mmCIF file with all atom_site columns, C-alpha atoms in Angstrom:
data_model
loop_
_atom_site.group_PDB
_atom_site.id
_atom_site.type_symbol
_atom_site.label_atom_id
_atom_site.label_alt_id
_atom_site.label_comp_id
_atom_site.label_asym_id
_atom_site.label_entity_id
_atom_site.label_seq_id
_atom_site.pdbx_PDB_ins_code
_atom_site.Cartn_x
_atom_site.Cartn_y
_atom_site.Cartn_z
_atom_site.occupancy
_atom_site.B_iso_or_equiv
_atom_site.pdbx_formal_charge
_atom_site.auth_seq_id
_atom_site.auth_comp_id
_atom_site.auth_asym_id
_atom_site.auth_atom_id
_atom_site.pdbx_PDB_model_num
ATOM 1   C CA . MET S 1 1   ? -99.824  -142.374 -102.328 1.00 58.00 ? 450 MET S CA 1
ATOM 2   C CA . LYS S 1 2   ? -100.268 -138.713 -103.147 1.00 61.00 ? 451 LYS S CA 1
ATOM 3   C CA . PRO S 1 3   ? -97.300  -136.856 -104.685 1.00 57.00 ? 452 PRO S CA 1
ATOM 4   C CA . LEU S 1 4   ? -95.696  -134.111 -102.654 1.00 58.00 ? 453 LEU S CA 1
ATOM 5   C CA . LYS S 1 5   ? -97.355  -130.773 -103.196 1.00 59.00 ? 454 LYS S CA 1
ATOM 6   C CA . SER S 1 6   ? -94.008  -129.057 -103.850 1.00 60.00 ? 455 SER S CA 1
ATOM 7   C CA . LEU S 1 7   ? -93.297  -131.423 -106.764 1.00 61.00 ? 456 LEU S CA 1
ATOM 8   C CA . LEU S 1 8   ? -96.569  -130.789 -108.590 1.00 62.00 ? 457 LEU S CA 1
ATOM 9   C CA . PRO S 1 9   ? -96.318  -128.492 -111.628 1.00 62.00 ? 458 PRO S CA 1
ATOM 10  C CA . ILE S 1 10  ? -97.668  -124.971 -111.299 1.00 72.00 ? 459 ILE S CA 1
ATOM 11  C CA . PRO S 1 11  ? -98.794  -122.613 -114.093 1.00 71.00 ? 460 PRO S CA 1
ATOM 12  C CA . GLY S 1 12  ? -95.552  -120.602 -114.360 1.00 74.00 ? 461 GLY S CA 1
ATOM 13  C CA . ASP S 1 13  ? -93.302  -123.652 -114.844 1.00 76.00 ? 462 ASP S CA 1
ATOM 14  C CA . ASN S 1 14  ? -93.359  -123.445 -118.647 1.00 76.00 ? 463 ASN S CA 1
ATOM 15  C CA . LEU S 1 15  ? -92.144  -119.842 -118.492 1.00 79.00 ? 464 LEU S CA 1
ATOM 16  C CA . LEU S 1 16  ? -89.306  -120.782 -116.135 1.00 77.00 ? 465 LEU S CA 1
ATOM 17  C CA . LEU S 1 17  ? -88.221  -123.614 -118.415 1.00 78.00 ? 466 LEU S CA 1
ATOM 18  C CA . ALA S 1 18  ? -88.398  -121.399 -121.505 1.00 75.00 ? 467 ALA S CA 1
ATOM 19  C CA . ASP S 1 19  ? -86.315  -118.737 -119.759 1.00 74.00 ? 468 ASP S CA 1
ATOM 20  C CA . THR S 1 20  ? -83.663  -121.279 -118.781 1.00 78.00 ? 469 THR S CA 1
ATOM 21  C CA . GLU S 1 21  ? -83.536  -123.127 -122.112 1.00 79.00 ? 470 GLU S CA 1
ATOM 22  C CA . LYS S 1 22  ? -82.560  -120.165 -124.299 1.00 81.00 ? 471 LYS S CA 1
ATOM 23  C CA . PRO S 1 23  ? -80.138  -120.948 -127.165 1.00 80.00 ? 472 PRO S CA 1
ATOM 24  C CA . ALA S 1 24  ? -77.403  -118.668 -125.771 1.00 81.00 ? 473 ALA S CA 1
ATOM 25  C CA . LEU S 1 25  ? -77.553  -120.387 -122.375 1.00 81.00 ? 474 LEU S CA 1
ATOM 26  C CA . ASN S 1 26  ? -77.648  -123.818 -124.016 1.00 80.00 ? 475 ASN S CA 1
ATOM 27  C CA . ARG S 1 27  ? -74.427  -123.041 -125.922 1.00 82.00 ? 476 ARG S CA 1
ATOM 28  C CA . VAL S 1 28  ? -72.653  -122.069 -122.700 1.00 82.00 ? 477 VAL S CA 1
ATOM 29  C CA . ARG S 1 29  ? -74.204  -124.972 -120.785 1.00 83.00 ? 478 ARG S CA 1
ATOM 30  C CA . ALA S 1 30  ? -73.070  -127.518 -123.384 1.00 85.00 ? 479 ALA S CA 1
ATOM 31  C CA . SER S 1 31  ? -69.381  -126.624 -123.112 1.00 87.00 ? 480 SER S CA 1
ATOM 32  C CA . ARG S 1 32  ? -67.434  -127.279 -119.924 1.00 90.00 ? 481 ARG S CA 1
ATOM 33  C CA . THR S 1 33  ? -64.807  -124.760 -121.048 1.00 91.00 ? 482 THR S CA 1
ATOM 34  C CA . ARG S 1 34  ? -67.378  -121.963 -121.351 1.00 91.00 ? 483 ARG S CA 1
ATOM 35  C CA . ARG S 1 35  ? -68.903  -122.803 -117.972 1.00 92.00 ? 484 ARG S CA 1
ATOM 36  C CA . ARG S 1 36  ? -65.464  -122.798 -116.377 1.00 94.00 ? 485 ARG S CA 1
ATOM 37  C CA . LEU S 1 37  ? -64.668  -119.469 -118.019 1.00 95.00 ? 486 LEU S CA 1
ATOM 38  C CA . HIS S 1 38  ? -67.785  -117.977 -116.400 1.00 94.00 ? 487 HIS S CA 1
ATOM 39  C CA . ALA S 1 39  ? -66.794  -119.503 -113.048 1.00 96.00 ? 488 ALA S CA 1
ATOM 40  C CA . VAL S 1 40  ? -63.220  -118.180 -113.189 1.00 97.00 ? 489 VAL S CA 1
ATOM 41  C CA . LEU S 1 41  ? -64.416  -114.728 -114.246 1.00 97.00 ? 490 LEU S CA 1
ATOM 42  C CA . LEU S 1 42  ? -66.871  -114.644 -111.339 1.00 97.00 ? 491 LEU S CA 1
ATOM 43  C CA . VAL S 1 43  ? -64.186  -115.675 -108.831 1.00 97.00 ? 492 VAL S CA 1
ATOM 44  C CA . LEU S 1 44  ? -61.794  -113.024 -110.171 1.00 97.00 ? 493 LEU S CA 1
ATOM 45  C CA . LEU S 1 45  ? -64.456  -110.298 -109.945 1.00 97.00 ? 494 LEU S CA 1
ATOM 46  C CA . VAL S 1 46  ? -65.370  -111.341 -106.387 1.00 96.00 ? 495 VAL S CA 1
ATOM 47  C CA . LEU S 1 47  ? -61.688  -111.263 -105.385 1.00 96.00 ? 496 LEU S CA 1
ATOM 48  C CA . ALA S 1 48  ? -61.241  -107.842 -107.018 1.00 95.00 ? 497 ALA S CA 1
ATOM 49  C CA . ALA S 1 49  ? -64.260  -106.540 -105.090 1.00 94.00 ? 498 ALA S CA 1
ATOM 50  C CA . CYS S 1 50  ? -62.809  -108.041 -101.902 1.00 93.00 ? 499 CYS S CA 1
ATOM 51  C CA . ALA S 1 51  ? -59.473  -106.335 -102.583 1.00 92.00 ? 500 ALA S CA 1
ATOM 52  C CA . SER S 1 52  ? -61.184  -102.984 -103.161 1.00 91.00 ? 501 SER S CA 1
ATOM 53  C CA . LEU S 1 53  ? -63.024  -103.375 -99.836  1.00 89.00 ? 502 LEU S CA 1
ATOM 54  C CA . ALA S 1 54  ? -59.780  -104.213 -98.033  1.00 88.00 ? 503 ALA S CA 1
ATOM 55  C CA . ALA S 1 55  ? -57.869  -101.359 -99.657  1.00 86.00 ? 504 ALA S CA 1
ATOM 56  C CA . GLY S 1 56  ? -60.737  -98.986  -98.873  1.00 81.00 ? 505 GLY S CA 1
ATOM 57  C CA . GLY S 1 57  ? -60.493  -99.964  -95.214  1.00 75.00 ? 506 GLY S CA 1
ATOM 58  C CA . ILE S 1 58  ? -56.756  -99.277  -95.146  1.00 76.00 ? 507 ILE S CA 1
ATOM 59  C CA . ALA S 1 59  ? -56.812  -96.065  -97.207  1.00 70.00 ? 508 ALA S CA 1
ATOM 60  C CA . ASP S 1 60  ? -57.014  -92.686  -95.551  1.00 71.00 ? 509 ASP S CA 1
ATOM 61  C CA . PRO S 1 61  ? -60.412  -91.019  -95.843  1.00 74.00 ? 510 PRO S CA 1
ATOM 62  C CA . GLY S 1 62  ? -60.478  -88.860  -98.923  1.00 74.00 ? 511 GLY S CA 1
ATOM 63  C CA . ASN S 1 63  ? -60.314  -89.283  -102.661 1.00 74.00 ? 512 ASN S CA 1
ATOM 64  C CA . LEU S 1 64  ? -58.692  -92.740  -102.649 1.00 79.00 ? 513 LEU S CA 1
ATOM 65  C CA . ASP S 1 65  ? -61.258  -94.089  -100.202 1.00 77.00 ? 514 ASP S CA 1
ATOM 66  C CA . LEU S 1 66  ? -64.071  -92.727  -102.375 1.00 81.00 ? 515 LEU S CA 1
ATOM 67  C CA . LEU S 1 67  ? -62.450  -94.137  -105.514 1.00 85.00 ? 516 LEU S CA 1
ATOM 68  C CA . LEU S 1 68  ? -62.193  -97.617  -103.965 1.00 85.00 ? 517 LEU S CA 1
ATOM 69  C CA . THR S 1 69  ? -65.833  -97.468  -102.857 1.00 85.00 ? 518 THR S CA 1
ATOM 70  C CA . VAL S 1 70  ? -66.861  -96.533  -106.399 1.00 88.00 ? 519 VAL S CA 1
ATOM 71  C CA . ALA S 1 71  ? -64.675  -99.394  -107.698 1.00 90.00 ? 520 ALA S CA 1
ATOM 72  C CA . PHE S 1 72  ? -66.468  -101.838 -105.396 1.00 91.00 ? 521 PHE S CA 1
ATOM 73  C CA . LEU S 1 73  ? -69.877  -100.572 -106.468 1.00 93.00 ? 522 LEU S CA 1
ATOM 74  C CA . GLY S 1 74  ? -68.761  -100.770 -110.105 1.00 95.00 ? 523 GLY S CA 1
ATOM 75  C CA . LEU S 1 75  ? -67.749  -104.408 -109.620 1.00 95.00 ? 524 LEU S CA 1
ATOM 76  C CA . LEU S 1 76  ? -71.005  -105.247 -107.856 1.00 95.00 ? 525 LEU S CA 1
ATOM 77  C CA . GLY S 1 77  ? -73.085  -105.047 -111.063 1.00 96.00 ? 526 GLY S CA 1
ATOM 78  C CA . PRO S 1 78  ? -70.969  -107.501 -113.083 1.00 96.00 ? 527 PRO S CA 1
ATOM 79  C CA . VAL S 1 79  ? -70.725  -109.843 -110.074 1.00 96.00 ? 528 VAL S CA 1
ATOM 80  C CA . LEU S 1 80  ? -74.510  -109.946 -109.669 1.00 96.00 ? 529 LEU S CA 1
ATOM 81  C CA . TYR S 1 81  ? -74.968  -110.429 -113.436 1.00 95.00 ? 530 TYR S CA 1
ATOM 82  C CA . LEU S 1 82  ? -72.500  -113.341 -113.486 1.00 96.00 ? 531 LEU S CA 1
ATOM 83  C CA . ILE S 1 83  ? -74.118  -114.948 -110.430 1.00 96.00 ? 532 ILE S CA 1
ATOM 84  C CA . THR S 1 84  ? -77.501  -114.802 -112.153 1.00 93.00 ? 533 THR S CA 1
ATOM 85  C CA . ARG S 1 85  ? -76.100  -116.119 -115.436 1.00 92.00 ? 534 ARG S CA 1
ATOM 86  C CA . LEU S 1 86  ? -74.181  -118.928 -113.740 1.00 94.00 ? 535 LEU S CA 1
ATOM 87  C CA . ASN S 1 87  ? -77.318  -119.929 -111.828 1.00 93.00 ? 536 ASN S CA 1
ATOM 88  C CA . GLN S 1 88  ? -79.203  -120.094 -115.133 1.00 91.00 ? 537 GLN S CA 1
ATOM 89  C CA . ILE S 1 89  ? -76.416  -122.020 -116.867 1.00 91.00 ? 538 ILE S CA 1
ATOM 90  C CA . THR S 1 90  ? -76.246  -124.616 -114.090 1.00 92.00 ? 539 THR S CA 1
ATOM 91  C CA . ARG S 1 91  ? -80.048  -124.658 -113.682 1.00 90.00 ? 540 ARG S CA 1
ATOM 92  C CA . MET S 1 92  ? -79.735  -123.554 -110.046 1.00 91.00 ? 541 MET S CA 1
ATOM 93  C CA . SER S 1 93  ? -82.448  -120.981 -110.752 1.00 88.00 ? 542 SER S CA 1
ATOM 94  C CA . LEU S 1 94  ? -85.019  -123.697 -111.475 1.00 88.00 ? 543 LEU S CA 1
ATOM 95  C CA . PRO S 1 95  ? -87.202  -125.077 -108.697 1.00 88.00 ? 544 PRO S CA 1
ATOM 96  C CA . TYR S 1 96  ? -86.450  -128.604 -107.542 1.00 87.00 ? 545 TYR S CA 1
ATOM 97  C CA . ARG S 1 97  ? -89.636  -130.011 -109.085 1.00 86.00 ? 546 ARG S CA 1
ATOM 98  C CA . LEU S 1 98  ? -88.491  -129.134 -112.624 1.00 87.00 ? 547 LEU S CA 1
ATOM 99  C CA . LEU S 1 99  ? -85.258  -131.127 -112.402 1.00 88.00 ? 548 LEU S CA 1
ATOM 100 C CA . ASP S 1 100 ? -84.793  -134.754 -113.336 1.00 89.00 ? 549 ASP S CA 1
ATOM 101 C CA . GLU S 1 101 ? -83.312  -137.282 -110.919 1.00 93.00 ? 550 GLU S CA 1
ATOM 102 C CA . ARG S 1 102 ? -79.697  -136.784 -112.064 1.00 92.00 ? 551 ARG S CA 1
ATOM 103 C CA . GLN S 1 103 ? -79.983  -132.982 -111.843 1.00 91.00 ? 552 GLN S CA 1
ATOM 104 C CA . ARG S 1 104 ? -81.478  -133.250 -108.357 1.00 94.00 ? 553 ARG S CA 1
ATOM 105 C CA . GLY S 1 105 ? -78.591  -135.440 -107.237 1.00 95.00 ? 554 GLY S CA 1
ATOM 106 C CA . ASP S 1 106 ? -76.069  -133.027 -108.761 1.00 95.00 ? 555 ASP S CA 1
ATOM 107 C CA . ARG S 1 107 ? -77.741  -130.082 -107.042 1.00 94.00 ? 556 ARG S CA 1
ATOM 108 C CA . ASP S 1 108 ? -77.757  -131.887 -103.698 1.00 96.00 ? 557 ASP S CA 1
ATOM 109 C CA . ASP S 1 109 ? -74.041  -132.680 -104.097 1.00 96.00 ? 558 ASP S CA 1
ATOM 110 C CA . ALA S 1 110 ? -73.332  -129.043 -104.970 1.00 96.00 ? 559 ALA S CA 1
ATOM 111 C CA . HIS S 1 111 ? -75.227  -127.762 -101.924 1.00 95.00 ? 560 HIS S CA 1
ATOM 112 C CA . ARG S 1 112 ? -73.405  -130.255 -99.717  1.00 97.00 ? 561 ARG S CA 1
ATOM 113 C CA . PHE S 1 113 ? -70.049  -129.112 -101.107 1.00 97.00 ? 562 PHE S CA 1
ATOM 114 C CA . GLY S 1 114 ? -71.059  -125.467 -100.595 1.00 95.00 ? 563 GLY S CA 1
ATOM 115 C CA . GLN S 1 115 ? -72.046  -126.195 -97.004  1.00 95.00 ? 564 GLN S CA 1
ATOM 116 C CA . HIS S 1 116 ? -68.686  -127.840 -96.323  1.00 96.00 ? 565 HIS S CA 1
ATOM 117 C CA . MET S 1 117 ? -66.839  -124.948 -97.964  1.00 94.00 ? 566 MET S CA 1
ATOM 118 C CA . THR S 1 118 ? -68.692  -122.301 -95.948  1.00 94.00 ? 567 THR S CA 1
ATOM 119 C CA . SER S 1 119 ? -68.207  -124.300 -92.742  1.00 95.00 ? 568 SER S CA 1
ATOM 120 C CA . ALA S 1 120 ? -64.471  -124.543 -93.420  1.00 95.00 ? 569 ALA S CA 1
ATOM 121 C CA . MET S 1 121 ? -64.246  -120.788 -94.038  1.00 92.00 ? 570 MET S CA 1
ATOM 122 C CA . LEU S 1 122 ? -66.193  -119.962 -90.873  1.00 92.00 ? 571 LEU S CA 1
ATOM 123 C CA . GLY S 1 123 ? -64.176  -122.455 -88.829  1.00 94.00 ? 572 GLY S CA 1
ATOM 124 C CA . SER S 1 124 ? -60.838  -121.159 -90.074  1.00 93.00 ? 573 SER S CA 1
ATOM 125 C CA . SER S 1 125 ? -61.962  -117.564 -89.437  1.00 87.00 ? 574 SER S CA 1
ATOM 126 C CA . PHE S 1 126 ? -62.863  -118.504 -85.874  1.00 88.00 ? 575 PHE S CA 1
ATOM 127 C CA . VAL S 1 127 ? -59.572  -120.343 -85.291  1.00 90.00 ? 576 VAL S CA 1
ATOM 128 C CA . LEU S 1 128 ? -57.521  -117.472 -86.726  1.00 84.00 ? 577 LEU S CA 1
ATOM 129 C CA . SER S 1 129 ? -59.421  -114.939 -84.601  1.00 80.00 ? 578 SER S CA 1
ATOM 130 C CA . ALA S 1 130 ? -58.900  -117.072 -81.499  1.00 82.00 ? 579 ALA S CA 1
ATOM 131 C CA . LEU S 1 131 ? -55.190  -117.465 -82.267  1.00 83.00 ? 580 LEU S CA 1
ATOM 132 C CA . ASN S 1 132 ? -54.923  -113.716 -82.801  1.00 76.00 ? 581 ASN S CA 1
ATOM 133 C CA . LYS S 1 133 ? -56.506  -113.115 -79.408  1.00 77.00 ? 582 LYS S CA 1
ATOM 134 C CA . ILE S 1 134 ? -54.388  -115.744 -77.628  1.00 79.00 ? 583 ILE S CA 1
ATOM 135 C CA . VAL S 1 135 ? -51.069  -114.821 -79.227  1.00 78.00 ? 584 VAL S CA 1
ATOM 136 C CA . PHE S 1 136 ? -51.470  -111.055 -79.126  1.00 71.00 ? 585 PHE S CA 1
ATOM 137 C CA . SER S 1 137 ? -53.609  -110.658 -75.992  1.00 68.00 ? 586 SER S CA 1
ATOM 138 C CA . PRO S 1 138 ? -50.673  -109.524 -73.796  1.00 62.00 ? 587 PRO S CA 1
ATOM 139 C CA . GLY S 1 139 ? -50.026  -106.664 -76.232  1.00 61.00 ? 588 GLY S CA 1
ATOM 140 C CA . GLY S 1 140 ? -53.708  -105.870 -76.547  1.00 58.00 ? 589 GLY S CA 1
ATOM 141 C CA . ALA S 1 141 ? -53.897  -106.395 -80.316  1.00 60.00 ? 590 ALA S CA 1
ATOM 142 C CA . ASP S 1 142 ? -57.390  -106.265 -81.743  1.00 69.00 ? 591 ASP S CA 1
ATOM 143 C CA . PHE S 1 143 ? -58.895  -107.758 -84.858  1.00 68.00 ? 592 PHE S CA 1
ATOM 144 C CA . PRO S 1 144 ? -58.121  -105.320 -87.689  1.00 75.00 ? 593 PRO S CA 1
ATOM 145 C CA . GLY S 1 145 ? -61.270  -103.382 -88.524  1.00 77.00 ? 594 GLY S CA 1
ATOM 146 C CA . TRP S 1 146 ? -60.373  -103.042 -92.194  1.00 80.00 ? 595 TRP S CA 1
ATOM 147 C CA . LEU S 1 147 ? -60.588  -106.834 -92.514  1.00 83.00 ? 596 LEU S CA 1
ATOM 148 C CA . VAL S 1 148 ? -64.234  -107.132 -91.413  1.00 85.00 ? 597 VAL S CA 1
ATOM 149 C CA . LEU S 1 149 ? -65.942  -106.107 -94.680  1.00 89.00 ? 598 LEU S CA 1
ATOM 150 C CA . PRO S 1 150 ? -63.704  -108.192 -96.980  1.00 91.00 ? 599 PRO S CA 1
ATOM 151 C CA . LEU S 1 151 ? -64.181  -111.208 -94.705  1.00 90.00 ? 600 LEU S CA 1
ATOM 152 C CA . LEU S 1 152 ? -67.962  -110.811 -94.652  1.00 92.00 ? 601 LEU S CA 1
ATOM 153 C CA . TRP S 1 153 ? -68.024  -110.240 -98.429  1.00 93.00 ? 602 TRP S CA 1
ATOM 154 C CA . SER S 1 154 ? -65.999  -113.392 -99.098  1.00 93.00 ? 603 SER S CA 1
ATOM 155 C CA . LEU S 1 155 ? -68.170  -115.459 -96.727  1.00 93.00 ? 604 LEU S CA 1
ATOM 156 C CA . VAL S 1 156 ? -71.420  -114.277 -98.327  1.00 94.00 ? 605 VAL S CA 1
ATOM 157 C CA . MET S 1 157 ? -70.091  -114.807 -101.846 1.00 95.00 ? 606 MET S CA 1
ATOM 158 C CA . ALA S 1 158 ? -68.752  -118.264 -100.982 1.00 94.00 ? 607 ALA S CA 1
ATOM 159 C CA . HIS S 1 159 ? -72.076  -119.226 -99.440  1.00 94.00 ? 608 HIS S CA 1
ATOM 160 C CA . THR S 1 160 ? -74.168  -118.018 -102.381 1.00 94.00 ? 609 THR S CA 1
ATOM 161 C CA . THR S 1 161 ? -71.973  -118.993 -105.323 1.00 95.00 ? 610 THR S CA 1
ATOM 162 C CA . THR S 1 162 ? -70.188  -122.213 -104.356 1.00 96.00 ? 611 THR S CA 1
ATOM 163 C CA . PRO S 1 163 ? -72.993  -124.597 -105.459 1.00 96.00 ? 612 PRO S CA 1
ATOM 164 C CA . ALA S 1 164 ? -73.230  -122.991 -108.912 1.00 95.00 ? 613 ALA S CA 1
ATOM 165 C CA . LEU S 1 165 ? -69.433  -122.815 -109.226 1.00 96.00 ? 614 LEU S CA 1
ATOM 166 C CA . TYR S 1 166 ? -69.183  -126.484 -108.262 1.00 96.00 ? 615 TYR S CA 1
ATOM 167 C CA . LEU S 1 167 ? -71.754  -127.505 -110.874 1.00 94.00 ? 616 LEU S CA 1
ATOM 168 C CA . ALA S 1 168 ? -70.155  -125.333 -113.556 1.00 94.00 ? 617 ALA S CA 1
ATOM 169 C CA . TRP S 1 169 ? -66.770  -126.874 -112.844 1.00 94.00 ? 618 TRP S CA 1
ATOM 170 C CA . THR S 1 170 ? -67.721  -130.549 -112.484 1.00 94.00 ? 619 THR S CA 1
ATOM 171 C CA . GLN S 1 171 ? -70.508  -131.188 -114.991 1.00 90.00 ? 620 GLN S CA 1
ATOM 172 C CA . PRO S 1 172 ? -69.297  -132.876 -118.177 1.00 87.00 ? 621 PRO S CA 1
ATOM 173 C CA . ASP S 1 173 ? -69.875  -131.510 -121.659 1.00 85.00 ? 622 ASP S CA 1
ATOM 174 C CA . GLU S 1 174 ? -73.445  -132.073 -122.755 1.00 78.00 ? 623 GLU S CA 1
ATOM 175 C CA . LEU S 1 175 ? -73.796  -134.288 -125.771 1.00 71.00 ? 624 LEU S CA 1
ATOM 176 C CA . PRO S 1 176 ? -75.698  -132.775 -128.694 1.00 67.00 ? 625 PRO S CA 1
ATOM 177 C CA . GLU S 1 177 ? -79.146  -134.197 -129.223 1.00 67.00 ? 626 GLU S CA 1
ATOM 178 C CA . GLU S 1 178 ? -79.246  -136.603 -132.133 1.00 63.00 ? 627 GLU S CA 1
ATOM 179 C CA . GLU S 1 179 ? -81.572  -135.949 -135.023 1.00 56.00 ? 628 GLU S CA 1
ATOM 180 C CA . PRO S 1 180 ? -84.177  -138.695 -135.502 1.00 57.00 ? 629 PRO S CA 1
ATOM 181 C CA . VAL S 1 181 ? -83.357  -140.897 -138.474 1.00 57.00 ? 630 VAL S CA 1
ATOM 182 C CA . ALA S 1 182 ? -86.190  -141.012 -140.999 1.00 54.00 ? 631 ALA S CA 1
#
């Protein structure tokens, strides 16, 4: 039986592995506390960006609105950096073929958890929107426009980061490799 083409090594695999197995990343990867610190920091930055989007939607056009937009853009860089770093720490940036069986199972579990989380967020958003329409339809209340961007931001961030956050939170501490006894 021939192996799947997607699981065969390709020339750039050694570079990907070398990029992911850097000493600084290995130190963070080995400690559950450090991984969780990265995860909490990412969640806090995403929530701060969400709050700046919501406040920008409520604020009157002018200096405050511009300041909140700049705050969001200023938070975007650290958020993207932490997403990339967390993906490297949890090995989410590696292709499936470079993972061992345990890592593949962990990644599948993380993607499944992320799918359930995103589905729950989308479902609750739909139910809340429907309730808003049913309860307030006699008064003609509409969905608040200032809530659209924060809701979309939180959905996109939940969809893209939940698997890496799940792995960072649930993986145990890695045991140090033992030196061979001579």
